[in-house]
Coordinates of C-alpha atoms in Angstrom, one line a residue:
Chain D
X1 CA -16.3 -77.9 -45.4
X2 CA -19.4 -75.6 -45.8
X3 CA -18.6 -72.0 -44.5
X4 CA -21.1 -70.6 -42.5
X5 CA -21.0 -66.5 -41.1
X6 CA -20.0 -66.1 -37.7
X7 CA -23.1 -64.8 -36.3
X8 CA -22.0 -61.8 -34.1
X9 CA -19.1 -59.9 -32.5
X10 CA -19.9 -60.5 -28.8
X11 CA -18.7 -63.0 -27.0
X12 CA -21.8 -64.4 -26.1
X13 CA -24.4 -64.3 -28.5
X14 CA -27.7 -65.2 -28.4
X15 CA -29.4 -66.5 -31.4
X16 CA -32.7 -64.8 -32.2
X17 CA -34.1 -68.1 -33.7
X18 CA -33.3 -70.7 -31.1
X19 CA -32.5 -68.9 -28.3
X20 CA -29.5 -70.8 -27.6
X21 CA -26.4 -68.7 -25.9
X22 CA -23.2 -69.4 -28.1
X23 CA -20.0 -68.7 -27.1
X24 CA -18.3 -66.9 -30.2
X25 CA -14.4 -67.3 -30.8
X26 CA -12.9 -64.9 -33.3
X27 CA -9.3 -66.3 -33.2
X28 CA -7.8 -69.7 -32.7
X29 CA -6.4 -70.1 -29.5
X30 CA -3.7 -72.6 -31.0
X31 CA -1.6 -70.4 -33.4
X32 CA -3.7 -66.8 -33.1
X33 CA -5.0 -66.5 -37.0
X34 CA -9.1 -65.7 -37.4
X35 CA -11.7 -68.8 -37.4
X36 CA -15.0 -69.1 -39.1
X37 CA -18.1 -71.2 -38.2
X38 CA -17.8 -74.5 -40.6
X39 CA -19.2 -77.8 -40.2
X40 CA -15.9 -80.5 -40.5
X41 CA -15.7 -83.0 -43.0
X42 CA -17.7 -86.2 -41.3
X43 CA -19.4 -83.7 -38.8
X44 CA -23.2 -82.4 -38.3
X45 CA -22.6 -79.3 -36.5
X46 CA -20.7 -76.0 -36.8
X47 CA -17.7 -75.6 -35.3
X48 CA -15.5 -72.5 -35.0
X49 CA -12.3 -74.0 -37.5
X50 CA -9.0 -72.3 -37.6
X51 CA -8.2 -70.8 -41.2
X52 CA -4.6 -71.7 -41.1
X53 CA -3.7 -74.6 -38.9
X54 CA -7.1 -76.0 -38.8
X55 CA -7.6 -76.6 -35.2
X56 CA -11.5 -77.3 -35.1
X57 CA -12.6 -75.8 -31.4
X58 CA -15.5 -77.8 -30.0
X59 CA -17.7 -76.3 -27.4
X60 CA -19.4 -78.2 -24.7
X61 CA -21.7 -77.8 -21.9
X62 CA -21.0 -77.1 -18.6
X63 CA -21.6 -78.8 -14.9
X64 CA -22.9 -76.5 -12.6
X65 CA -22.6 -78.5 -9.0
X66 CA -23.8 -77.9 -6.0
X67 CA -25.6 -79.0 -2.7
X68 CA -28.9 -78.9 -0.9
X69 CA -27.2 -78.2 2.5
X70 CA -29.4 -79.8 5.7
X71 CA -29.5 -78.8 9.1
X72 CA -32.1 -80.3 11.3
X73 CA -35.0 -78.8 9.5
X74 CA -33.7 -76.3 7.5
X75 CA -31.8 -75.5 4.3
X76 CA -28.7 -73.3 3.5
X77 CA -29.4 -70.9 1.3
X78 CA -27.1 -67.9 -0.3
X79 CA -28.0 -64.6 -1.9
X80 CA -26.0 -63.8 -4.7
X81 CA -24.0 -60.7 -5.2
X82 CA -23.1 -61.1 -8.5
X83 CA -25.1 -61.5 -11.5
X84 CA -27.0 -63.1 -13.0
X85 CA -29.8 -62.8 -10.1
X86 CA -28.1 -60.3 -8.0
X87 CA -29.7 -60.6 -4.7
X88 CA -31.2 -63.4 -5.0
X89 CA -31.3 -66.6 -3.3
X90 CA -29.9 -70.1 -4.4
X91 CA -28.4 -73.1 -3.2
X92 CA -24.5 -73.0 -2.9
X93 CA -23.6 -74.5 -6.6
X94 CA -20.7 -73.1 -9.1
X95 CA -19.2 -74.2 -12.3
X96 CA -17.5 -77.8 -12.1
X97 CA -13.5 -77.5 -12.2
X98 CA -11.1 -79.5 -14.2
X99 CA -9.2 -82.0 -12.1
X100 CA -12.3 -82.5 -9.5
X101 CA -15.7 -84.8 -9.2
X102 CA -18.8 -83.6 -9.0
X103 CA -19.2 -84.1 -5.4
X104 CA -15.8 -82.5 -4.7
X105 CA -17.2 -79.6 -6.8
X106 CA -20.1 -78.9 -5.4
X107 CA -18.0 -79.3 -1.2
X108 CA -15.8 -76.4 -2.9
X109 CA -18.7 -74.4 -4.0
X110 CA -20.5 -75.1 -0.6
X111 CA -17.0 -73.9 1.6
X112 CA -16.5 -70.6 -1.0
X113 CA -19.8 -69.7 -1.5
X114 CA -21.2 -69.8 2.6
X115 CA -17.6 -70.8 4.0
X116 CA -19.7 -74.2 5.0
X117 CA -18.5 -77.8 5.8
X118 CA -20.5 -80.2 4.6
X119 CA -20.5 -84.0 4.3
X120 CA -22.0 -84.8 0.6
X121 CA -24.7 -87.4 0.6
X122 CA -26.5 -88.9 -2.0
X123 CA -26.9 -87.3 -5.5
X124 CA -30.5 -86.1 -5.5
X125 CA -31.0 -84.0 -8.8
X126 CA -29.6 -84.0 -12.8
X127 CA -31.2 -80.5 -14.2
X128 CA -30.2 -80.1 -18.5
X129 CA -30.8 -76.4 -18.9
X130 CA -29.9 -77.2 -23.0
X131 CA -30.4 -73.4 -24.2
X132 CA -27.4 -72.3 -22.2
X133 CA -25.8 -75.5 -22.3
X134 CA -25.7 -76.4 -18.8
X135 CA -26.2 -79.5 -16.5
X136 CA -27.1 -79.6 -13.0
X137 CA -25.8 -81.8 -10.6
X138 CA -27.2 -81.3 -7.4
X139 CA -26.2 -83.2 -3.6
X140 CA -27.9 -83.7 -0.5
X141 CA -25.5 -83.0 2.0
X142 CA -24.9 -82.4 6.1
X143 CA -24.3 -78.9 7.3
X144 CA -21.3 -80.2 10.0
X145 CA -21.3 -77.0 12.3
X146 CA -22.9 -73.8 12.5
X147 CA -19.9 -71.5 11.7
X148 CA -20.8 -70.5 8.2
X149 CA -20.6 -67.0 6.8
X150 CA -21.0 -65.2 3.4
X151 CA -18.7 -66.1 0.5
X152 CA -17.4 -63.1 -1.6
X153 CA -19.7 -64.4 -4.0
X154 CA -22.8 -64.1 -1.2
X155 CA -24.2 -61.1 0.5
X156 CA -25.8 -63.3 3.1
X157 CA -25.8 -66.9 4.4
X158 CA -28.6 -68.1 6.4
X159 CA -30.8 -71.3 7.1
X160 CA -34.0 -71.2 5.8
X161 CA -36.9 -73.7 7.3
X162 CA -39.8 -74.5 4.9
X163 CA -42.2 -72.1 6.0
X164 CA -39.8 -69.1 5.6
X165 CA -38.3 -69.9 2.4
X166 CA -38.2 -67.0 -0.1
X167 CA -40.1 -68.5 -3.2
X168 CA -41.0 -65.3 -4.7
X169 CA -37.1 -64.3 -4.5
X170 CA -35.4 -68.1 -5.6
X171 CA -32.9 -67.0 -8.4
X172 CA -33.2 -70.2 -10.9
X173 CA -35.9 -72.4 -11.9
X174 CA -33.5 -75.3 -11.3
X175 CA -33.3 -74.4 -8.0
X176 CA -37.0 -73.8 -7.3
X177 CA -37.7 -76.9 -8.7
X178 CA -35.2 -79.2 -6.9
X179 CA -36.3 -77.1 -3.2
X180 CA -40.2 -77.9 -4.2
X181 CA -39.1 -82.2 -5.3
X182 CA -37.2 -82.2 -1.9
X183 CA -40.3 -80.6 0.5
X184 CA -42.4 -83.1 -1.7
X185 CA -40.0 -85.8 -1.0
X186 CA -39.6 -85.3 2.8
X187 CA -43.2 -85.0 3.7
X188 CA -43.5 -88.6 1.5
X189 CA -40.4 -89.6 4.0
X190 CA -38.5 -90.4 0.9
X191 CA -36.0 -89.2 -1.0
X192 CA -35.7 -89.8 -4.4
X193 CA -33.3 -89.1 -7.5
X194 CA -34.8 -86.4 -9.9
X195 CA -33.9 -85.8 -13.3
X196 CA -35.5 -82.8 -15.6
X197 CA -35.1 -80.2 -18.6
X198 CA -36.1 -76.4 -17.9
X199 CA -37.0 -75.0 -21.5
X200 CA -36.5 -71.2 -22.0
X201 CA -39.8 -69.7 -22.5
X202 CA -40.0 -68.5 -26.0
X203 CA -40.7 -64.8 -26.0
Chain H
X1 CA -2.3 -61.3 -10.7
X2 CA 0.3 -64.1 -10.4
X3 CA 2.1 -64.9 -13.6
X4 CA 2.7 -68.7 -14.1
X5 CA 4.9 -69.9 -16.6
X6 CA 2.9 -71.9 -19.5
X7 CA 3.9 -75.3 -18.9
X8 CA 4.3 -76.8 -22.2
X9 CA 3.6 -76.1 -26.2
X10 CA 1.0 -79.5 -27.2
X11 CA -2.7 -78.1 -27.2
X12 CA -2.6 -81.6 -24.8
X13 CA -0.4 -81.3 -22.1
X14 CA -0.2 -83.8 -19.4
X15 CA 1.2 -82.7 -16.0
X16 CA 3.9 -85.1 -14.9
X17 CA 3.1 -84.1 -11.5
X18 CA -0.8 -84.8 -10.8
X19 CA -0.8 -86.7 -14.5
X20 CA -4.0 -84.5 -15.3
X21 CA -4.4 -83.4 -19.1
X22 CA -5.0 -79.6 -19.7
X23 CA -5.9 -77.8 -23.1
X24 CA -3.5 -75.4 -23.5
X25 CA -4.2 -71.7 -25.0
X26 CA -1.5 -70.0 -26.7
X27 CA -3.6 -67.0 -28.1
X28 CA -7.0 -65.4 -27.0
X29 CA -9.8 -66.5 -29.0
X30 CA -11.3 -62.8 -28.5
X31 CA -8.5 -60.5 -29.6
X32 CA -5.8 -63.1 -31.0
X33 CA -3.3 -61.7 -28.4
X34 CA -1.1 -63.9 -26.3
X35 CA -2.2 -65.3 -23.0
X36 CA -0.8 -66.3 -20.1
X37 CA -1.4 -68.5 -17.4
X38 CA -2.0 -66.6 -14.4
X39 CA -4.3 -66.9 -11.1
X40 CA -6.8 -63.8 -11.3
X41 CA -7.8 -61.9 -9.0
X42 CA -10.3 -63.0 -6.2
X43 CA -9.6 -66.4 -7.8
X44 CA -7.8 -69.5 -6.6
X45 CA -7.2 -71.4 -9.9
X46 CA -4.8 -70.6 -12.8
X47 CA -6.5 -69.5 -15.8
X48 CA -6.1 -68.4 -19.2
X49 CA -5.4 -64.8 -19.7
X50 CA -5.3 -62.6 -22.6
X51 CA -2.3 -60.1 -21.9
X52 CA -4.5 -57.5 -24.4
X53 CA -7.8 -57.3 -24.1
X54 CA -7.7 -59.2 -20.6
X55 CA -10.4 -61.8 -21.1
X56 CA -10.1 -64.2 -18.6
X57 CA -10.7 -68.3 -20.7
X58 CA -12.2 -70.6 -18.4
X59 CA -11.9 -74.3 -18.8
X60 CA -14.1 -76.7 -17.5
X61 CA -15.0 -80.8 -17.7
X62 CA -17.0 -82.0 -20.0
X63 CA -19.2 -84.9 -20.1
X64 CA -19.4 -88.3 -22.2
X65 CA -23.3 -89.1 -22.9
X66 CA -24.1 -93.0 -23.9
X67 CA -26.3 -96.0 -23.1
X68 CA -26.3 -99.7 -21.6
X69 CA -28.4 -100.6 -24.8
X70 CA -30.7 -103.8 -23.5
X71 CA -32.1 -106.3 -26.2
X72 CA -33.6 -109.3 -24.8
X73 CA -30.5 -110.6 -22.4
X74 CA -27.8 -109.2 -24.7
X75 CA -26.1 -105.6 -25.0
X76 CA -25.0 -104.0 -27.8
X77 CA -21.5 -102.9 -27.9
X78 CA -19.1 -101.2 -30.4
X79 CA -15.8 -101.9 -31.6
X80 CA -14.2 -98.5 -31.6
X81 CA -12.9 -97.5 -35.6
X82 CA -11.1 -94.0 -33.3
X83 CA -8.5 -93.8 -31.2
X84 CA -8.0 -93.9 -28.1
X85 CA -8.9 -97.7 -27.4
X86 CA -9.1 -98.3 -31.6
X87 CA -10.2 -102.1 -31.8
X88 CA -11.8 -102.2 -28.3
X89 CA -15.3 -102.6 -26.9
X90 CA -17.6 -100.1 -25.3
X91 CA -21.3 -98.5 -25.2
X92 CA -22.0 -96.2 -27.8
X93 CA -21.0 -93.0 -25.8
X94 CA -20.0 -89.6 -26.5
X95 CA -19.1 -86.0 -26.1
X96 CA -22.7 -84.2 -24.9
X97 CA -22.9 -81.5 -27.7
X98 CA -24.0 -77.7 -26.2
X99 CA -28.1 -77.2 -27.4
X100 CA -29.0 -80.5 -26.0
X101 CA -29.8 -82.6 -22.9
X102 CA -28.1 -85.8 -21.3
X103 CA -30.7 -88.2 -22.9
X104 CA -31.0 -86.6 -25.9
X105 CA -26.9 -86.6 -26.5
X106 CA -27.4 -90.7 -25.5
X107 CA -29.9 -90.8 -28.0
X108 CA -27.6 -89.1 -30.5
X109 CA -24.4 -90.9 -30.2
X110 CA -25.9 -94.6 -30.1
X111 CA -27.8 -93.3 -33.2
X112 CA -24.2 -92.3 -34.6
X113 CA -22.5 -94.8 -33.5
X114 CA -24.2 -97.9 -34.3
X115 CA -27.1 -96.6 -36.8
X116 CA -29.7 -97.7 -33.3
X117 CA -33.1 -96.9 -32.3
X118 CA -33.6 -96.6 -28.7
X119 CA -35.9 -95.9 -26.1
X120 CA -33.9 -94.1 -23.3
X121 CA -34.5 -95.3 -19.8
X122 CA -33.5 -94.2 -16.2
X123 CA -30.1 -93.0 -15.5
X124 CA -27.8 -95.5 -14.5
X125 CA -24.4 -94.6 -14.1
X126 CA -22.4 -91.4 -13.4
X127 CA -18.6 -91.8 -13.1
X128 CA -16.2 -88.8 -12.6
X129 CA -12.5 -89.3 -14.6
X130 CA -10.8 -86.3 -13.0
X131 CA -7.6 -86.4 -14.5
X132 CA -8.8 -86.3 -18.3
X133 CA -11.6 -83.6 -16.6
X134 CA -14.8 -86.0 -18.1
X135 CA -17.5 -87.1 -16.6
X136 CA -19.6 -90.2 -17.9
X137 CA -23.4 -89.9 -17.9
X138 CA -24.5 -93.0 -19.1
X139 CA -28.6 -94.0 -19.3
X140 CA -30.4 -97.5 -19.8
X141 CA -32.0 -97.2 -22.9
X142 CA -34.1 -100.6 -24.8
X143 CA -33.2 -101.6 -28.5
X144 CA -36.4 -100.4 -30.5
X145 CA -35.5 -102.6 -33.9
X146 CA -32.2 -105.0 -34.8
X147 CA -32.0 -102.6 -38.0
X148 CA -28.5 -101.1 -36.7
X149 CA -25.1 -101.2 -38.1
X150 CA -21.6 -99.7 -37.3
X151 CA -21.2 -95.6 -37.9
X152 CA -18.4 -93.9 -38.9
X153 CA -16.2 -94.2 -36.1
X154 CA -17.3 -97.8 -35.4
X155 CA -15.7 -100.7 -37.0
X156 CA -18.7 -103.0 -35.9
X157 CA -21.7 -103.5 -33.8
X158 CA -23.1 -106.1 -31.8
X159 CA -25.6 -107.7 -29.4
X160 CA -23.8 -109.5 -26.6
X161 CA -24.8 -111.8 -24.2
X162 CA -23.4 -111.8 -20.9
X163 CA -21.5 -115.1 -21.3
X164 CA -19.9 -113.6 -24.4
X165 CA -18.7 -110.2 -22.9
X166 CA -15.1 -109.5 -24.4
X167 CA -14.1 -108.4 -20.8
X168 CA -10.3 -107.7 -21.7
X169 CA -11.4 -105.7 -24.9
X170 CA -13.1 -103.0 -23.4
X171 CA -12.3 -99.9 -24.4
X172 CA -12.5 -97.6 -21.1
X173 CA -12.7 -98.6 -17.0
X174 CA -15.7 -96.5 -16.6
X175 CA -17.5 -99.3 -19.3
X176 CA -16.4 -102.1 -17.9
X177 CA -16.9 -100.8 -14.1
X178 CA -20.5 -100.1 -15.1
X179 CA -21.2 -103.3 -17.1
X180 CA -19.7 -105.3 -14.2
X181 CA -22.2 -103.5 -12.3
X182 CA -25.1 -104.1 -15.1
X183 CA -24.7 -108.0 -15.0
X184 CA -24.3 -107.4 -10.7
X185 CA -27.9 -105.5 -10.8
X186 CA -29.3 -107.7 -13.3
X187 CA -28.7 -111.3 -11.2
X188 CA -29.8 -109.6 -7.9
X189 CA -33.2 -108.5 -9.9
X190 CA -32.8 -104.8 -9.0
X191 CA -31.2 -102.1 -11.0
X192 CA -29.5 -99.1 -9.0
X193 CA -27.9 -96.1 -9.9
X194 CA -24.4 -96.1 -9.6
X195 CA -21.9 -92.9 -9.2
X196 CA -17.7 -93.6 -8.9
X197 CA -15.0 -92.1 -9.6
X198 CA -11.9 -93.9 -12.0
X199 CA -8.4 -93.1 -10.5
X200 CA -5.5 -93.0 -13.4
X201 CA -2.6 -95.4 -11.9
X202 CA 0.3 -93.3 -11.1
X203 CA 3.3 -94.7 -13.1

């Protein structure tokens, strides 16, 4: 195994070269002694690798899922208040939980986030976002009644029709992109999967 | 904060109750202090936590990355050199690997696993497996060359037509759901995306 130096103390790191965010482990979680950044025998990446019972520790990316929530013209959005993007707006969407699907996911994100029912339709949007090692997964879905209010993740719940919406204040490219596919799509009268990569700009 | 006792000491446990498989965390991969499994505050979920340094280790799915590699009328599978399923059939497929997107990890683990050029094409399947907390992201994807062999963790690789299919060798439901689906799309002239979600059989 080739030893390679754990790149910084902080949890997580962001490398100055490829701009990827890296989550750092400094001790195994299996039996508590330090690791260090090796690529395994028969592997290609680094992987933090326990020193004494040699636990290798893969990382993987993330699902975030959420919905595009309908009603009659107009979409649910939610501001955020929490960071990243504190106070501004986004579709209700969250980290996928183990034990759940997608579309179970991204109901439970929909009902904490706006305290919304929906009914999930069709999947309408795969973002990779590969420099923070996340995947989109985004639903259309059917805002069921009217009674929705403010998550404690949300300062503010509210339906949004096109001509309102708050481009200048959406809080993620994914997002933006998937609410500019679906106006596309609608005024074309149909609705079609969309799959796509944001890319960090390089500074 | 609601103290839970850790159910078990494998770094695999699987609940005899729901039958899903959690990682278990003995020690925090921050401070190397013990953690507990507890349901934070504001949360609904038990986590991870480190009874030190209080950093709270979230766990989430992860997703399996692979193609339905075409050639001509034939589809080239792998006879799986790994457990689980050693001996058995399935797409070249894989853990999605943080710095990269869906197709690329396709493009990745066919490469790895059966030494193949491909072209990746639209997405075809997407199939939740909430128990073992995976979900499959699998991609059509057209045989550049016939210059491929078995990789490490494949015993052999092959071009199969459908007439040939070793249907009670397959490796994993989620492969033979979407191959049965494949052949489905592929008599009726029209390929659709599929999403579904495998069940474990309760024992």
């Amino acid at each position: 195994m080739t030893a390679i130096a754990v790149p910084a103390p902080d949890p997580d790191f962001q490398c100055p070269a490829c701009y990827r965010i890296v989550s750092i482990m400094k001790f195994c979680s299996q039996c508590g002694a330090p690791v260090a950044l090796r690529i395994p025998e028969g592997d290609t990446l680094p992987r933090f690798v326990c020193g004494r019972c040699h636990t290798i520790h893969y990382q993987n990316p993330r699902m975030v899922v959420g919905c595009i929530v309908e009603w009659e013209d107009s979409i649910l959005l939610c501001r955020r208040a929490i960071e990243p993007r504190y106070g501004l707006w986004t579709v209700p969407a969250g980290y996928m939980e183990n034990g759940e699907t997608a579309s179970q996911g991204a109901l439970r994100e929909t009902l904490e986030e706006a305290n919304a029912r929906v009914e999930i339709g069709p999947l309408y949007a795969l973002y990779n976002i590969p420099h923070i090692s996340q995947v989109y997964i985004l639903f259309r879905a059917r805002l069921l009644d009217l009674d929705f209010h403010a998550g404690a993740e949300t300062i503010e719940a509210r339906l949004y029709a096109e001509n309102e919406m708050p481009w200048d204040q959406i809080a993620f490219a994914t997002v933006r992109n998937t609410l500019t596919h679906y106006y596309s799509d609608r005024r074309r009268g149909e609705f079609k999967f969309h799959m796509g990569t944001i890319e960090q700009i390089k500074k």
